[in-house]
Short mmCIF file of C-alpha atoms in Angstrom, two decimals:
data_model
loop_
_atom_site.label_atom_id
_atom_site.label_comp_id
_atom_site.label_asym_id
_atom_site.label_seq_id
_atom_site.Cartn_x
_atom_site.Cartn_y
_atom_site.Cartn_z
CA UNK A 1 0.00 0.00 0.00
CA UNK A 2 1.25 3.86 -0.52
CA UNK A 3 1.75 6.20 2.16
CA UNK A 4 -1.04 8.23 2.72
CA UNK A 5 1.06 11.48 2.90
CA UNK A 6 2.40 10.14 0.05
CA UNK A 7 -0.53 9.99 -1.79
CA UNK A 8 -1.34 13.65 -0.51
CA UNK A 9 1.52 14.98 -1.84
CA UNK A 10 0.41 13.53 -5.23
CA UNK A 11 -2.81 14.57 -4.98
CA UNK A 12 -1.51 18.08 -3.96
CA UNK A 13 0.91 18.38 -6.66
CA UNK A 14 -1.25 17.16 -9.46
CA UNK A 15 -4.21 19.45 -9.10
CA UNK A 16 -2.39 22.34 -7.66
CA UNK A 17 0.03 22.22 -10.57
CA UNK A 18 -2.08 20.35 -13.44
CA UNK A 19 -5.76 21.70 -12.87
CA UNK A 20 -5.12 24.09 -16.18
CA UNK A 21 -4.07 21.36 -18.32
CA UNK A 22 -6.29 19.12 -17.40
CA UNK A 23 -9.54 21.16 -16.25
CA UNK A 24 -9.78 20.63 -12.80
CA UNK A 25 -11.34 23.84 -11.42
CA UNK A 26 -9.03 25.41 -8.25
CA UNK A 27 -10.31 27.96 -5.82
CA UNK A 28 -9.34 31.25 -7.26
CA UNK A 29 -6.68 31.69 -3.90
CA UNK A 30 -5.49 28.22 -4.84
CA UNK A 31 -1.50 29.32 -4.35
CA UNK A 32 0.51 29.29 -7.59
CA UNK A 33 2.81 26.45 -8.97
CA UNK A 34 5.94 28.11 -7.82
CA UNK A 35 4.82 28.57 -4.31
CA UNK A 36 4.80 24.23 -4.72
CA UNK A 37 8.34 24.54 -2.82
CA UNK A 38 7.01 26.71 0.01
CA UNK A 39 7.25 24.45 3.59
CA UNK A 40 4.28 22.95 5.80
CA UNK A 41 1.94 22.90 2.27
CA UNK A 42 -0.69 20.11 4.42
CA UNK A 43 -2.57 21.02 7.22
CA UNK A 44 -4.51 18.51 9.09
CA UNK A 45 -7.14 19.30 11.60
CA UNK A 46 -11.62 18.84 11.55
CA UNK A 47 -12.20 21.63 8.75
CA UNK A 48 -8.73 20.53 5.97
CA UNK A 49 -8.02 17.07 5.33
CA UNK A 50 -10.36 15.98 8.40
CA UNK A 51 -8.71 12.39 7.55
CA UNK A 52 -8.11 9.72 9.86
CA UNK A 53 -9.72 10.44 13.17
CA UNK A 54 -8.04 13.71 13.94
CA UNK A 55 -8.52 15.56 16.63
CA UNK A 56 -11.24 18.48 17.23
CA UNK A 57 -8.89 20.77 19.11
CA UNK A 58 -5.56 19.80 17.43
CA UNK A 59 -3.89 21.19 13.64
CA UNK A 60 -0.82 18.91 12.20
CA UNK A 61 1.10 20.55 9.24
CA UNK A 62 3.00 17.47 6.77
CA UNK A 63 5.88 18.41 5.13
CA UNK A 64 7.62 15.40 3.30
CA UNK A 65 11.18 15.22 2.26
CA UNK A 66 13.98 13.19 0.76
CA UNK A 67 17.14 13.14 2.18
CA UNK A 68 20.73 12.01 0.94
CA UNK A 69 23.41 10.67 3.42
CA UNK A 70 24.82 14.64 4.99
CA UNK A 71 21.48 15.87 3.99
CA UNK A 72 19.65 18.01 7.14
CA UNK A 73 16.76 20.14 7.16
CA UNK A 74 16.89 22.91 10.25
CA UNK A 75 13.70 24.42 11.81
CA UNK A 76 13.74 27.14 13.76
CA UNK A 77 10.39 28.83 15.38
CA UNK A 78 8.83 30.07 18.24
CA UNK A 79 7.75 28.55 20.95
CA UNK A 80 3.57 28.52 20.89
CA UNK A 81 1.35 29.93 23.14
CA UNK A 82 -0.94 26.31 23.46
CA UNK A 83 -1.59 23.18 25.61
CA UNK A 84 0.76 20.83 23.61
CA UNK A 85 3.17 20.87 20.71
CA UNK A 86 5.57 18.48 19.38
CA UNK A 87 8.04 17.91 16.21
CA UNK A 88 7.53 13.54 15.15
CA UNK A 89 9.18 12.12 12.18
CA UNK A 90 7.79 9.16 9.96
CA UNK A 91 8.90 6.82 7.65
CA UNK A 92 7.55 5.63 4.01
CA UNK A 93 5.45 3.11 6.59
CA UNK A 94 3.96 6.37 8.52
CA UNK A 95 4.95 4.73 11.64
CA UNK A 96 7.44 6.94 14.12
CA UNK A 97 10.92 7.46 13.59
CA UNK A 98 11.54 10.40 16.17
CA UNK A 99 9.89 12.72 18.68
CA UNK A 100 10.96 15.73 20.35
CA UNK A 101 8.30 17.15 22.85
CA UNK A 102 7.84 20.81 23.67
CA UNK A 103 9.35 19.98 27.13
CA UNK A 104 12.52 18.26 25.17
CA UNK A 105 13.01 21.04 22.90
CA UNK A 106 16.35 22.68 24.19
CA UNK A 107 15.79 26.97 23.79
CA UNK A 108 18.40 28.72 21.96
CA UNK A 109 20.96 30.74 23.88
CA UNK A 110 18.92 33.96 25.35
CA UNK A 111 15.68 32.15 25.30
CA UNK A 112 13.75 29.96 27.78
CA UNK A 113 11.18 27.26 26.87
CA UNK A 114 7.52 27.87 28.56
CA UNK A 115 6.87 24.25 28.65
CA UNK A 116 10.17 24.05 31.18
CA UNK A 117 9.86 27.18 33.12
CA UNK A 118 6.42 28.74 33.59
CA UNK A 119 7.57 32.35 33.74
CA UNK A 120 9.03 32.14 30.10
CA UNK A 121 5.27 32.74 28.32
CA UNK A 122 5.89 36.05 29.48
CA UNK A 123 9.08 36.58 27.83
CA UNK A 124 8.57 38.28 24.16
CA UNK A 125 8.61 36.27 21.64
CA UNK A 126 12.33 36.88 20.80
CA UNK A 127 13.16 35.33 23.68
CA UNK A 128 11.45 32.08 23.02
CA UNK A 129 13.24 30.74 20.17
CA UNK A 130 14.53 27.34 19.60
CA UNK A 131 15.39 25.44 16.67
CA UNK A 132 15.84 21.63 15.47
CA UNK A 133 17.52 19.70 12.87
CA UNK A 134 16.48 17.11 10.89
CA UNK A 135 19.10 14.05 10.24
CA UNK A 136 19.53 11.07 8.06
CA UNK A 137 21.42 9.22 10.52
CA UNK A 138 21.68 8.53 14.40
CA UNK A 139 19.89 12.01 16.36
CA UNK A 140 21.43 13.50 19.62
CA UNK A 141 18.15 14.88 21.49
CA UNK A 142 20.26 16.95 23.40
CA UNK A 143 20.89 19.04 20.57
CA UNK A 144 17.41 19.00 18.76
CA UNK A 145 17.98 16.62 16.66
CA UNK A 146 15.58 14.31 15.77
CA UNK A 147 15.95 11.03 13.13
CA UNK A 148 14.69 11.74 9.42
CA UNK A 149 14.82 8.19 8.13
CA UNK A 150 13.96 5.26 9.35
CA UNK A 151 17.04 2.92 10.14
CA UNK A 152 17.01 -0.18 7.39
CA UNK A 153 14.57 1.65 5.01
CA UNK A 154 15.30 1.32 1.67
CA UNK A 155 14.47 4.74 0.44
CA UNK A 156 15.59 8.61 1.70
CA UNK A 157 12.11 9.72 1.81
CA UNK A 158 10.41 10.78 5.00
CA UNK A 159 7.74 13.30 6.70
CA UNK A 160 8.13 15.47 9.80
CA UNK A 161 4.97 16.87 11.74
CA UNK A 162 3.94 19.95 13.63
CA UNK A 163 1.64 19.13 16.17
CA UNK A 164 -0.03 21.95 18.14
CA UNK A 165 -3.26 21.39 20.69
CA UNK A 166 -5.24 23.50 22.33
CA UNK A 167 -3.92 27.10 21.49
CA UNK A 168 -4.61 29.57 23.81
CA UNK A 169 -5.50 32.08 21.37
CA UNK A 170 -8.41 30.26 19.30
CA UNK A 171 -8.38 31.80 16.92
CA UNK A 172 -4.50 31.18 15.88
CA UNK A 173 -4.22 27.18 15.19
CA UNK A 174 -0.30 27.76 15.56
CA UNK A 175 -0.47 28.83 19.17
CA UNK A 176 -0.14 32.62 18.12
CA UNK A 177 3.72 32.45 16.57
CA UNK A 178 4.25 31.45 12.69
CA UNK A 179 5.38 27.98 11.20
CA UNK A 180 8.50 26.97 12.04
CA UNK A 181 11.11 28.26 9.33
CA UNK A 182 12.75 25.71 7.09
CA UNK A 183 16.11 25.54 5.74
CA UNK A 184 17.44 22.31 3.80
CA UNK A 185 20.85 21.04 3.35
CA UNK A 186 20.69 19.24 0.30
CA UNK A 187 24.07 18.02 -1.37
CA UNK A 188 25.98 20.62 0.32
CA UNK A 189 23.98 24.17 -1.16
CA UNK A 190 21.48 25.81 1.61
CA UNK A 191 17.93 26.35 0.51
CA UNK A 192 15.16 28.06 2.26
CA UNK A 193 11.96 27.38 2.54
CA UNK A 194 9.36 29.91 4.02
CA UNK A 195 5.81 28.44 5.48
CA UNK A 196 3.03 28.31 2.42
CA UNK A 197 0.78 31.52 2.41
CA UNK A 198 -2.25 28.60 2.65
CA UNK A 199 -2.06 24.75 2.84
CA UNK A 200 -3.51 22.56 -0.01
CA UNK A 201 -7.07 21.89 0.55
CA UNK A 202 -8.42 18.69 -2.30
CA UNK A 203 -11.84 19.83 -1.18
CA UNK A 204 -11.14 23.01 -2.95
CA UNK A 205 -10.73 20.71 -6.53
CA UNK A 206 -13.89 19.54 -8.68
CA UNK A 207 -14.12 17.69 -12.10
CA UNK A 208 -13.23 14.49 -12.68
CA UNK A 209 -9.90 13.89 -12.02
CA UNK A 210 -9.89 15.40 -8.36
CA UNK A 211 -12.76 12.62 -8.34
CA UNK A 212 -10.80 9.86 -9.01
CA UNK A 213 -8.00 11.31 -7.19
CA UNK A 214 -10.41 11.25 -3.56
CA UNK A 215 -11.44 7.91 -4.71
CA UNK A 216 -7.70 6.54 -4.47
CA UNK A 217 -6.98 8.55 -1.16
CA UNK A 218 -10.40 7.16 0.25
CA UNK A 219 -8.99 3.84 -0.01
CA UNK A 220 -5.60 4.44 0.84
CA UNK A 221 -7.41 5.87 4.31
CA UNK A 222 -9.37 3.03 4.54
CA UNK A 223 -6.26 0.78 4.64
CA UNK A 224 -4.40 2.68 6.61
CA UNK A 225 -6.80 2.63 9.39
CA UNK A 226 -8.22 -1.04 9.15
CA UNK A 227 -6.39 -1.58 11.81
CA UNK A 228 -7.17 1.08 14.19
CA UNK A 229 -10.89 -0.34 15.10
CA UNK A 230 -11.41 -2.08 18.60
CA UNK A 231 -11.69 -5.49 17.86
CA UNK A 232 -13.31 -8.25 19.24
CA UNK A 233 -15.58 -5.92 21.38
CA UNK A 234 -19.52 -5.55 21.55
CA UNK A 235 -20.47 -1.84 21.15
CA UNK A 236 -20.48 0.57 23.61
CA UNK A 237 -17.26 -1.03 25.06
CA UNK A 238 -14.52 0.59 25.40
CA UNK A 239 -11.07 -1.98 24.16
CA UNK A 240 -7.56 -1.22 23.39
CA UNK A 241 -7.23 -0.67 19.36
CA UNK A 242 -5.86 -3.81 17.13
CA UNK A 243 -3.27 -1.48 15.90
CA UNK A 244 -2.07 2.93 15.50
CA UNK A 245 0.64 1.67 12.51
CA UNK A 246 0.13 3.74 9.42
CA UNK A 247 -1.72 6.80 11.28
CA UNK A 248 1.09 8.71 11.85
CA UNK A 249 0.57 7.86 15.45
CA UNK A 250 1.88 10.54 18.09
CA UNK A 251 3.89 8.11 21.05
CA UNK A 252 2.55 10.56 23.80
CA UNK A 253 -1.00 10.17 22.73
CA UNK A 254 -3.00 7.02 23.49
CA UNK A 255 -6.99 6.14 22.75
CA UNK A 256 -9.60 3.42 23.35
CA UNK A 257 -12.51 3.23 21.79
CA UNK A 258 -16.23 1.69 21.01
CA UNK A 259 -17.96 1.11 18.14
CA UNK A 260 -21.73 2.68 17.89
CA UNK A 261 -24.49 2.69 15.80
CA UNK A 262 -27.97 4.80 15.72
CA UNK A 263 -31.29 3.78 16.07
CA UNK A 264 -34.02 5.93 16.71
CA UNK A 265 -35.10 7.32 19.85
CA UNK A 266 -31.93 5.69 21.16
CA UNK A 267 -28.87 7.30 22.53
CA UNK A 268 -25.37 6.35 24.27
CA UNK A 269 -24.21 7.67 28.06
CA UNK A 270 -20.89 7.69 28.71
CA UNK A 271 -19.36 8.01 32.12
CA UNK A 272 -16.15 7.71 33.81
CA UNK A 273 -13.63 9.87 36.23
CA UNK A 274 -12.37 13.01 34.69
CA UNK A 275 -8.15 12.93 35.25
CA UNK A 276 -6.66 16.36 36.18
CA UNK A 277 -5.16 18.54 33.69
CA UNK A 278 -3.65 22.14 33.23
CA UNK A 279 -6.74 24.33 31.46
CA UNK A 280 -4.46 26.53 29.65
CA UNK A 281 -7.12 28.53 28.19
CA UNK A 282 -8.05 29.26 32.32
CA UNK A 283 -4.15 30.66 32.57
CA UNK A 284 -2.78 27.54 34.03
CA UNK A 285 0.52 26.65 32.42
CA UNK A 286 1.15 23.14 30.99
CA UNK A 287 4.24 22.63 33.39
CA UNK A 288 1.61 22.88 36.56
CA UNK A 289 3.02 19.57 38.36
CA UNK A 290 -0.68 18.65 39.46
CA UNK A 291 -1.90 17.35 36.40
CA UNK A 292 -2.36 13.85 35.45
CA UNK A 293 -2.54 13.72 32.04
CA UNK A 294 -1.73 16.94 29.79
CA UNK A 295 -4.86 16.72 27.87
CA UNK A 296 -7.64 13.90 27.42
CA UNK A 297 -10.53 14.20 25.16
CA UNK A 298 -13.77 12.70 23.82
CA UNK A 299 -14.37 12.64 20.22
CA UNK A 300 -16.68 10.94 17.82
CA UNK A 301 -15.88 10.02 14.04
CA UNK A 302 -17.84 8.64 11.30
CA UNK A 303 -16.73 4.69 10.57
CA UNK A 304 -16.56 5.79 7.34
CA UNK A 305 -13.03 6.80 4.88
CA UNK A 306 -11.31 9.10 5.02
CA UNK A 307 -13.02 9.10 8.72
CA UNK A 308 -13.43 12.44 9.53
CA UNK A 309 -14.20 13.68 13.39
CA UNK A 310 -17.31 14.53 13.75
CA UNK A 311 -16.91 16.22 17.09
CA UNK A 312 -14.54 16.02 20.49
CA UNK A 313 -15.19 17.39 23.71
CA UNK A 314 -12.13 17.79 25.12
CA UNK A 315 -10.82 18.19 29.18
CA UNK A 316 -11.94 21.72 29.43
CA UNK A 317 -15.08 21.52 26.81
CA UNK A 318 -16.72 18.78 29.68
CA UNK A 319 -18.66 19.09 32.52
CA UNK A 320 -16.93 17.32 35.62
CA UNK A 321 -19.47 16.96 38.74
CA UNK A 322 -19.01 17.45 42.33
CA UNK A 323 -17.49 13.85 42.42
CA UNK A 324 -14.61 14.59 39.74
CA UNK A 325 -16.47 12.69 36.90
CA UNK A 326 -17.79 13.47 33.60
CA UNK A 327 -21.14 12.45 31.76
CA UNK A 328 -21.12 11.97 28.06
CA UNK A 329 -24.40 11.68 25.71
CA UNK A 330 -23.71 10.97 22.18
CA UNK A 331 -27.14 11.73 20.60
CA UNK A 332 -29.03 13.23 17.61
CA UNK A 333 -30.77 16.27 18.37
CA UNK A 334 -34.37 14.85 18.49
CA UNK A 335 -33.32 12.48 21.58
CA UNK A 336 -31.68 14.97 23.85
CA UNK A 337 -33.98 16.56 26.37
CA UNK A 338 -34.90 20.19 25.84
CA UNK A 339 -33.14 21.26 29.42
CA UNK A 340 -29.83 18.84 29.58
CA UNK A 341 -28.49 18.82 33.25
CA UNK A 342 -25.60 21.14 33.52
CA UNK A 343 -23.55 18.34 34.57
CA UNK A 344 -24.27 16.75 31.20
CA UNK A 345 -21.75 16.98 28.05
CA UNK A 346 -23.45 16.88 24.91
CA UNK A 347 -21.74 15.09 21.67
CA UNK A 348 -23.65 15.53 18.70
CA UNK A 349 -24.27 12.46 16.70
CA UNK A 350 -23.90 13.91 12.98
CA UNK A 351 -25.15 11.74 10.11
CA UNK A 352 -27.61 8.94 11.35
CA UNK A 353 -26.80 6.46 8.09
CA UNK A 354 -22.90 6.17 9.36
CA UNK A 355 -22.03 4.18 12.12
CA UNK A 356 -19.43 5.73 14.38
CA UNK A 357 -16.73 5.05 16.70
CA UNK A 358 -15.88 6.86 19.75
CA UNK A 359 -12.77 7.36 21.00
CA UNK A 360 -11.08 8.69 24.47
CA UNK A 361 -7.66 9.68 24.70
CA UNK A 362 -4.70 10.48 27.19
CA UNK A 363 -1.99 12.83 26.65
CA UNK A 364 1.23 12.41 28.52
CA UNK A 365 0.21 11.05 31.61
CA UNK A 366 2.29 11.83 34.77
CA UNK A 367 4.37 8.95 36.92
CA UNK A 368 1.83 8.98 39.65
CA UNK A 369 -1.35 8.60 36.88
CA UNK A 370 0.52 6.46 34.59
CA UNK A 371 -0.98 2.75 35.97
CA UNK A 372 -4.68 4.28 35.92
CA UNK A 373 -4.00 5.53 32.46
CA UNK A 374 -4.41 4.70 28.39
CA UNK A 375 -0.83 4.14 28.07
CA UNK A 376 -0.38 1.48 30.62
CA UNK A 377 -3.62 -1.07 29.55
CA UNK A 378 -1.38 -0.45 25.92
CA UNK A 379 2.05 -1.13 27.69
CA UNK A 380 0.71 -4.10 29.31
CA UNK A 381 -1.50 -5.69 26.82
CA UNK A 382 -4.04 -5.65 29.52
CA UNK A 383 -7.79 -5.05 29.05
CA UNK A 384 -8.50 -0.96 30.16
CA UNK A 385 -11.35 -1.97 32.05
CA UNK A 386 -9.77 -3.11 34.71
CA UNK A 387 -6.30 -1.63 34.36
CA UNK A 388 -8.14 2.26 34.11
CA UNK A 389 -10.32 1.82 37.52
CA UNK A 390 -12.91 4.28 37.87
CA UNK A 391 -10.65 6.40 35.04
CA UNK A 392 -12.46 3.46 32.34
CA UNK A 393 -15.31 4.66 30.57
CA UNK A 394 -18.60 2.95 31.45
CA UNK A 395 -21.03 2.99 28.36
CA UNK A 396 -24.74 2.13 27.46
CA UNK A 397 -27.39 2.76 25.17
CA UNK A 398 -30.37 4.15 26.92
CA UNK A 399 -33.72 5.24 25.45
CA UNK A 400 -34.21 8.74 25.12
CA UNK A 401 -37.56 8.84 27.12
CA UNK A 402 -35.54 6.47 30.07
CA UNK A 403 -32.89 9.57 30.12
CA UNK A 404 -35.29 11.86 29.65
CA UNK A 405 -37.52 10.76 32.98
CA UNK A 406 -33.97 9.63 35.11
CA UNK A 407 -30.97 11.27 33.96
CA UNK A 408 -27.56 9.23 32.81
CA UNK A 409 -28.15 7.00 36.20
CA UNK A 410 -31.38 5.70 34.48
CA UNK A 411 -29.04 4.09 32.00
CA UNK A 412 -26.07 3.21 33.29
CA UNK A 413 -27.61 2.19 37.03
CA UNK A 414 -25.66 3.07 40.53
#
């Protein structure tokens, strides 16, 4: 099977630098051909490319490269104003090669990193620099480097990811700073490469041969995440995924997940114990050492390719009770009650032909959280409902008029 990013780059090229010649119609602000060499040209998140079960709250740029052995690529940015952010490198499998975390990411001389030291976000920007360097060989983390190519692959060609969640402006995806800035070694000459004025978008392309071109990316998706179902589990329970490879899975972000389907008058509770985390958005800084987890998140996707997300609630999106837990209901409009108790999150259902699959994830957990968490049921091959404690998500389908006349207890019982 291709990559997918490979197949996105195709995609990309061809109808950004084709749809003359062969009369696909672009958006007018489609960039020009030339600007085809301009860095982080795919964006990722629920409204571009919603491929793959991203997440609501999250934005990945792609950039894919080849390198030669002494060939390096050096980034060099800003540190952003947001919950998370990390730099991950994949091979032609789209499986991990390297990961540098905000926390990892050394600052340049002059600068301090926020995700380190707190009282850096108040530093101007100039003074929260870093930078990074791509290799095709063994990486020294303690100089920002991270691995470009996977050891034993047979080709040069691999794909590094931006990863920002949860800015704390929401209106900037990039946590309020630009794209990192992109310069590439490439058989000893330097070359530049500024951020794209706007990523490629294939929903932008009509005619017929964007249509075979989604068609082929469709079931490249659908490959890729075949394996990224829980198996072996009746619906609305919560299991460990059969496999992340091919997803361009992120190593500090782990997710079970149920399979659920819609019938009318019928709708799914969710309930489990809310870990702590640092609300950003409230002024808390991601370093506070109180949290358990960095982020977590509920989000619901269509079981459909390219499976988009439909819609997350994430940490500070939920209602948490006086006990410390949280109530999902995944529902279509008609079956929620007119006056939802406020300690009730709501998760609209979308599209009642697809079948869905709902998902909870864990972000970084700390020492002290890690046995209750995602990661360790994953580490230990063990079932999440008993390794996760109260922490596992107890699910049922209820009728809407049962939830309607007793609340989420109605379903799910003491």
């Amino acid at each position: 099977m291709h990559s997918v990013l490979a197949l996105i780059v195709r995609i990309g090229c061809v109808l950004a630098m084709m749809s003359a010649a062969v009369g696909v119609a672009a958006p007018a602000s489609a960039a020009p051909p030339d600007s085809q060499l301009c860095a982080w040209r795919f964006m990722s998140n629920n409204t571009v490319l919603n491929v793959a079960f991203p997440d609501a709250n999250s934005t990945y740029w792609m950039m894919p490269y080849a390198l030669g052995p002494g060939d390096s690529i050096e980034l060099s940015g800003t540190y952003p104003a947001a919950r998370y952010f990390s730099l991950n490198t994949y091979g032609t499998d789209l499986d991990t090669v390297d990961t540098l975390r905000d926390n990892q990411i050394v600052a340049d001389p002059g600068s301090a990193n926020p995700f380190v030291d707190a009282s850096a976000a108040s530093l101007p920007a100039a003074q929260q620099r870093w930078h990074a360097k791509l290799v095709n060989g063994p990486a020294d983390h303690s100089r920002n480097e991270l691995q470009a190519v996977a050891s034993g692959q047979s080709t040069p060609i691999g794909f590094v990811i931006v990863r920002v969640y949860v800015p704390t402006d929401p209106a900037s995806l990039s946590g309020g700073v630009p794209l990192p800035e992109v310069k590439l070694s490439i058989a000893g000459a330097d070359v530049p490469s500024q951020p794209c004025a706007q990523p490629f978008d294939p929903a932008g392309y009509t005619g017929p041969v964007a249509d075979v071109a989604k068609d082929a990316f469709d079931r490249a998706i659908a490959a890729a995440a075949s394996g990224a179902f829980p198996g072996n589990r009746p619906e609305a329970t919560f299991g460990n995924p059969a496999s992340t490879a091919g997803l361009f899975p992120n190593g500090d972000n782990k997710y079970i997940g149920t399979r659920i389907s819609y019938q009318p008058g019928r709708l799914l509770v969710v309930r489990g114990k809310a870990p702590i985390f640092p609300d950003t958005r409230a002024g808390q800084s991601p370093t506070d050492p109180s949290q358990q987890v960095r982020y977590w998140s509920m989000c619901q996707n269509d079981l459909l390719s390219p499976y988009p997300v439909v819609a997350c609630a994430a940490d500070f999106q939920t209602a948490i009770d006086e006990s410390g837990y949280y109530t999902y209901v995944v529902a279509a409009p008609a079956d929620l009650p007119a006056n939802l108790d406020p300690s009730v999150t709501a998760i609209p259902w979308g599209s009642t032909d697809v079948d869905k699959v709902l998902f909870l994830r864990n972000m970084t957990p700390s020492a002290a959280f890690y046995p209750s968490s995602v990661q360790a049921s994953q580490d230990s091959g063990s079932d999440p409902a008993t390794t996760m404690g109260p922490y596992y998500p107890r699910a049922a389908y209820c009728s809407a008029e049962a939830f309607a006349a007793g609340g989420a207890g109605a379903c799910l019982g003491a």
